[in-house]
mmCIF file of C-alpha atoms in Angstrom:
data_model
loop_
_atom_site.group_PDB
_atom_site.id
_atom_site.type_symbol
_atom_site.label_atom_id
_atom_site.label_comp_id
_atom_site.label_asym_id
_atom_site.label_seq_id
_atom_site.Cartn_x
_atom_site.Cartn_y
_atom_site.Cartn_z
ATOM 1 C CA MET A 1 -6.095 -11.018 -6.445
ATOM 2 C CA GLU A 2 -6.684 -7.366 -5.561
ATOM 3 C CA GLY A 3 -10.363 -7.938 -4.767
ATOM 4 C CA LEU A 4 -9.632 -11.091 -2.779
ATOM 5 C CA ILE A 5 -7.175 -9.321 -0.470
ATOM 6 C CA GLU A 6 -9.562 -6.414 0.024
ATOM 7 C CA ARG A 7 -12.422 -8.794 0.899
ATOM 8 C CA ILE A 8 -10.223 -10.622 3.421
ATOM 9 C CA ASN A 9 -9.143 -7.308 4.991
ATOM 10 C CA LYS A 10 -12.756 -6.098 5.183
ATOM 11 C CA LYS A 11 -13.782 -9.196 7.162
ATOM 12 C CA LEU A 12 -11.462 -7.902 9.885
ATOM 13 C CA THR A 13 -11.631 -4.129 9.503
ATOM 14 C CA VAL A 14 -15.381 -3.576 9.123
ATOM 15 C CA PRO A 15 -16.243 -5.303 12.445
ATOM 16 C CA LEU A 16 -13.383 -3.400 14.119
ATOM 17 C CA ALA A 17 -14.667 -0.119 12.695
ATOM 18 C CA ARG A 18 -18.162 -0.890 14.022
ATOM 19 C CA ARG A 19 -16.710 -1.384 17.507
ATOM 20 C CA MET A 20 -14.740 1.859 17.249
ATOM 21 C CA LYS A 21 -17.566 3.912 15.764
ATOM 22 C CA ASP A 22 -18.572 5.533 19.062
ATOM 23 C CA VAL A 23 -15.064 5.791 20.545
ATOM 24 C CA GLN A 24 -14.444 9.437 19.691
ATOM 25 C CA VAL A 25 -10.781 9.444 20.725
ATOM 26 C CA ILE A 26 -10.119 7.065 17.803
ATOM 27 C CA THR A 27 -10.334 9.098 14.607
ATOM 28 C CA PRO A 28 -9.692 8.057 11.006
ATOM 29 C CA ASN A 29 -6.739 10.458 10.764
ATOM 30 C CA ARG A 30 -5.202 9.035 13.935
ATOM 31 C CA LEU A 31 -5.513 5.562 12.438
ATOM 32 C CA THR A 32 -3.852 6.879 9.266
ATOM 33 C CA PHE A 33 -0.907 8.145 11.322
ATOM 34 C CA LEU A 34 -0.727 4.859 13.275
ATOM 35 C CA SER A 35 -0.717 2.962 9.986
ATOM 36 C CA PHE A 36 2.187 5.105 8.775
ATOM 37 C CA LEU A 37 4.017 4.682 12.075
ATOM 38 C CA ALA A 38 3.723 0.880 11.894
ATOM 39 C CA GLY A 39 4.369 0.283 8.193
ATOM 40 C CA GLY A 40 6.322 3.376 7.200
ATOM 41 C CA VAL A 41 8.511 4.137 10.219
ATOM 42 C CA LEU A 42 8.899 1.152 12.545
ATOM 43 C CA ALA A 43 8.905 -1.589 9.878
ATOM 44 C CA PRO A 44 11.752 0.049 7.897
ATOM 45 C CA ILE A 45 13.755 0.565 11.101
ATOM 46 C CA PHE A 46 13.248 -3.104 11.986
ATOM 47 C CA VAL A 47 14.369 -4.121 8.468
ATOM 48 C CA LEU A 48 17.573 -2.120 8.854
ATOM 49 C CA LYS A 49 18.208 -3.831 12.202
ATOM 50 C CA GLY A 50 17.691 -7.235 10.558
ATOM 51 C CA TRP A 51 14.463 -7.980 12.406
ATOM 52 C CA LEU A 52 12.646 -9.005 9.243
ATOM 53 C CA PHE A 53 9.934 -11.132 10.842
ATOM 54 C CA LEU A 54 8.866 -8.298 13.161
ATOM 55 C CA ALA A 55 9.015 -5.875 10.238
ATOM 56 C CA GLY A 56 6.669 -8.181 8.322
ATOM 57 C CA VAL A 57 4.212 -8.180 11.217
ATOM 58 C CA LEU A 58 4.344 -4.362 11.318
ATOM 59 C CA VAL A 59 3.703 -4.109 7.571
ATOM 60 C CA TRP A 60 0.603 -6.278 8.087
ATOM 61 C CA VAL A 61 -0.553 -4.175 11.067
ATOM 62 C CA GLY A 62 -0.006 -1.018 9.010
ATOM 63 C CA ALA A 63 -2.035 -2.459 6.127
ATOM 64 C CA ILE A 64 -4.932 -3.347 8.431
ATOM 65 C CA LEU A 65 -4.896 0.128 9.998
ATOM 66 C CA ASP A 66 -4.753 1.651 6.514
ATOM 67 C CA SER A 67 -7.964 -0.136 5.600
ATOM 68 C CA LEU A 68 -9.550 0.559 8.979
ATOM 69 C CA ASP A 69 -9.191 4.354 8.739
ATOM 70 C CA GLY A 70 -11.393 4.544 5.650
ATOM 71 C CA ASP A 71 -13.926 2.064 7.030
ATOM 72 C CA LEU A 72 -14.270 4.121 10.210
ATOM 73 C CA ALA A 73 -14.635 7.381 8.271
ATOM 74 C CA ARG A 74 -17.367 5.865 6.088
ATOM 75 C CA LEU A 75 -19.231 4.425 9.106
ATOM 76 C CA ARG A 76 -19.166 7.805 10.827
ATOM 77 C CA GLY A 77 -20.078 9.634 7.627
ATOM 78 C CA ILE A 78 -16.998 11.861 7.881
ATOM 79 C CA THR A 79 -15.041 11.006 4.755
ATOM 80 C CA SER A 80 -13.191 14.002 3.363
ATOM 81 C CA LYS A 81 -10.945 14.919 0.465
ATOM 82 C CA GLU A 82 -8.326 16.057 2.970
ATOM 83 C CA GLY A 83 -8.389 12.696 4.745
ATOM 84 C CA ALA A 84 -8.069 10.871 1.429
ATOM 85 C CA ILE A 85 -5.104 13.061 0.437
ATOM 86 C CA LEU A 86 -3.388 12.527 3.801
ATOM 87 C CA ASP A 87 -3.916 8.778 3.520
ATOM 88 C CA ALA A 88 -2.597 8.627 -0.058
ATOM 89 C CA VAL A 89 0.510 10.698 0.694
ATOM 90 C CA LEU A 90 1.414 8.728 3.824
ATOM 91 C CA ASP A 91 0.849 5.491 1.876
ATOM 92 C CA ARG A 92 3.415 6.634 -0.722
ATOM 93 C CA TYR A 93 5.931 7.524 1.978
ATOM 94 C CA ALA A 94 5.390 4.185 3.723
ATOM 95 C CA ASP A 95 5.826 2.276 0.450
ATOM 96 C CA LEU A 96 9.054 4.078 -0.398
ATOM 97 C CA PHE A 97 10.470 3.813 3.126
ATOM 98 C CA ILE A 98 9.947 0.052 3.434
ATOM 99 C CA LEU A 99 11.254 -0.631 -0.076
ATOM 100 C CA GLY A 100 14.184 1.709 0.550
ATOM 101 C CA ALA A 101 15.004 -0.098 3.788
ATOM 102 C CA LEU A 102 14.856 -3.461 2.014
ATOM 103 C CA SER A 103 17.178 -2.073 -0.680
ATOM 104 C CA LEU A 104 19.690 -0.875 1.910
ATOM 105 C CA TYR A 105 19.462 -4.162 3.804
ATOM 106 C CA SER A 106 20.118 -6.115 0.575
ATOM 107 C CA PRO A 107 22.541 -3.914 -1.391
ATOM 108 C CA GLU A 108 23.066 -6.715 -3.923
ATOM 109 C CA CYS A 109 19.444 -6.089 -4.956
ATOM 110 C CA LEU A 110 19.621 -2.296 -5.042
ATOM 111 C CA SER A 111 18.649 -2.143 -8.732
ATOM 112 C CA TRP A 112 15.563 -4.235 -8.050
ATOM 113 C CA GLY A 113 14.789 -1.992 -5.083
ATOM 114 C CA VAL A 114 14.914 1.122 -7.250
ATOM 115 C CA LEU A 115 12.634 -0.537 -9.809
ATOM 116 C CA ALA A 116 10.259 -1.585 -7.015
ATOM 117 C CA MET A 117 10.111 1.983 -5.691
ATOM 118 C CA VAL A 118 9.535 3.460 -9.157
ATOM 119 C CA GLY A 119 6.804 0.957 -10.004
ATOM 120 C CA SER A 120 5.108 1.363 -6.631
ATOM 121 C CA ALA A 121 5.016 5.138 -7.094
ATOM 122 C CA LEU A 122 3.791 4.938 -10.702
ATOM 123 C CA VAL A 123 0.797 2.639 -10.096
ATOM 124 C CA PRO A 124 -1.207 5.203 -8.058
ATOM 125 C CA TYR A 125 0.217 8.140 -10.053
ATOM 126 C CA ILE A 126 -1.066 6.762 -13.363
ATOM 127 C CA ARG A 127 -4.440 6.066 -11.769
ATOM 128 C CA ALA A 128 -4.663 9.625 -10.395
ATOM 129 C CA LYS A 129 -3.633 11.216 -13.706
ATOM 130 C CA THR A 130 -6.045 9.022 -15.652
ATOM 131 C CA GLU A 131 -8.967 9.894 -13.380
ATOM 132 C CA ALA A 132 -7.986 13.597 -13.294
ATOM 133 C CA HIS A 133 -8.421 13.648 -17.071
ATOM 134 C CA GLY A 134 -11.900 12.171 -16.763
ATOM 135 C CA LYS A 135 -11.027 8.677 -17.906
ATOM 136 C CA PRO A 136 -11.836 5.575 -15.886
ATOM 137 C CA SER A 137 -8.935 3.690 -14.360
ATOM 138 C CA VAL A 138 -8.634 -0.046 -14.671
ATOM 139 C CA PRO A 139 -8.373 -2.278 -11.610
ATOM 140 C CA THR A 140 -5.006 -3.955 -11.638
ATOM 141 C CA PHE A 141 -3.152 -6.934 -10.261
ATOM 142 C CA GLY A 142 -0.453 -4.865 -8.544
ATOM 143 C CA SER A 143 -2.456 -2.750 -6.127
ATOM 144 C CA ARG A 144 -1.011 -1.536 -2.844
ATOM 145 C CA ASP A 145 -2.857 -4.334 -1.021
ATOM 146 C CA VAL A 146 -1.178 -6.939 -3.223
ATOM 147 C CA ARG A 147 2.246 -5.303 -2.877
ATOM 148 C CA ASN A 148 1.811 -5.175 0.910
ATOM 149 C CA VAL A 149 1.062 -8.904 0.995
ATOM 150 C CA VAL A 150 4.186 -9.595 -1.071
ATOM 151 C CA VAL A 151 6.322 -7.429 1.237
ATOM 152 C CA CYS A 152 4.774 -8.913 4.381
ATOM 153 C CA VAL A 153 5.243 -12.527 3.261
ATOM 154 C CA GLY A 154 8.744 -11.806 1.967
ATOM 155 C CA LEU A 155 9.738 -10.318 5.307
ATOM 156 C CA LEU A 156 8.148 -13.123 7.320
ATOM 157 C CA LEU A 157 10.096 -15.644 5.207
ATOM 158 C CA HIS A 158 13.330 -13.611 5.431
ATOM 159 C CA LYS A 159 13.551 -13.190 1.631
ATOM 160 C CA PRO A 160 14.332 -9.475 1.162
ATOM 161 C CA CYS A 161 15.919 -9.736 -2.289
ATOM 162 C CA LEU A 162 13.181 -11.953 -3.703
ATOM 163 C CA THR A 163 10.628 -9.533 -2.243
ATOM 164 C CA LEU A 164 12.190 -6.623 -4.129
ATOM 165 C CA VAL A 165 12.307 -8.608 -7.380
ATOM 166 C CA VAL A 166 8.638 -9.611 -7.116
ATOM 167 C CA VAL A 167 7.473 -6.093 -6.167
ATOM 168 C CA ALA A 168 9.572 -4.566 -8.970
ATOM 169 C CA ILE A 169 8.112 -6.856 -11.623
ATOM 170 C CA LEU A 170 4.557 -6.772 -10.271
ATOM 171 C CA SER A 171 4.378 -3.002 -9.799
ATOM 172 C CA ASN A 172 5.955 -2.088 -13.130
ATOM 173 C CA LEU A 173 3.777 -4.520 -15.081
ATOM 174 C CA SER A 174 0.786 -3.097 -13.235
ATOM 175 C CA ALA A 175 1.860 0.478 -14.038
ATOM 176 C CA LEU A 176 2.261 -0.395 -17.726
ATOM 177 C CA HIS A 177 -1.116 -2.153 -17.706
ATOM 178 C CA ARG A 178 -2.757 0.993 -16.334
ATOM 179 C CA LEU A 179 -0.849 3.210 -18.767
ATOM 180 C CA PHE A 180 -1.842 1.200 -21.839
ATOM 181 C CA TYR A 181 -5.456 1.142 -20.663
ATOM 182 C CA ALA A 182 -5.381 4.913 -20.092
ATOM 183 C CA LEU A 183 -3.890 5.601 -23.531
ATOM 184 C CA ARG A 184 -6.434 3.647 -25.512
ATOM 185 C CA LYS A 185 -9.004 5.674 -27.398
ATOM 186 C CA GLU A 186 -12.541 5.979 -26.121
ATOM 187 C CA GLY A 187 -14.650 3.072 -27.352
ATOM 188 C CA SER A 188 -11.755 0.839 -28.429
ATOM 189 C CA PRO A 189 -11.316 -2.579 -26.776
#
């Protein structure tokens, strides 16, 4: 599912990046901040106000901008470690803010919200630790793209509690999948 969502996003973001390539006022870092503003600031505020459909649209816009920033950087040949770090950190904040807002909006699902936040933070953390120790990371079924689709659809359908349950299960299973893969010995299946 992860690859499918990325391919769908790329059909939109790569042509957009090509059009923006020579527009110097649009930079990858500015797109990163716009992505965070849409998905990490405005969407959570809209959730807390009960405007779930609009929040879902903003999560989708944020996800597209999050893909677009990297595409634009690659097209311009200006990718950087600093840009990747900024993008990753703002992604974590956005994930936690939207899941936190959903948890506050649906207090009956607070436990699921906490599990969703923990799992969403652990998936990229385990990948980073695995790769930092020179081991390959395994692609997983609970990537940020997949979680964003779940959150977006859940918001559009006005199902905040179900959204938290699905993200909690998906992200924690994904984190465990990555952990077990990382812990296996070199050369074992």
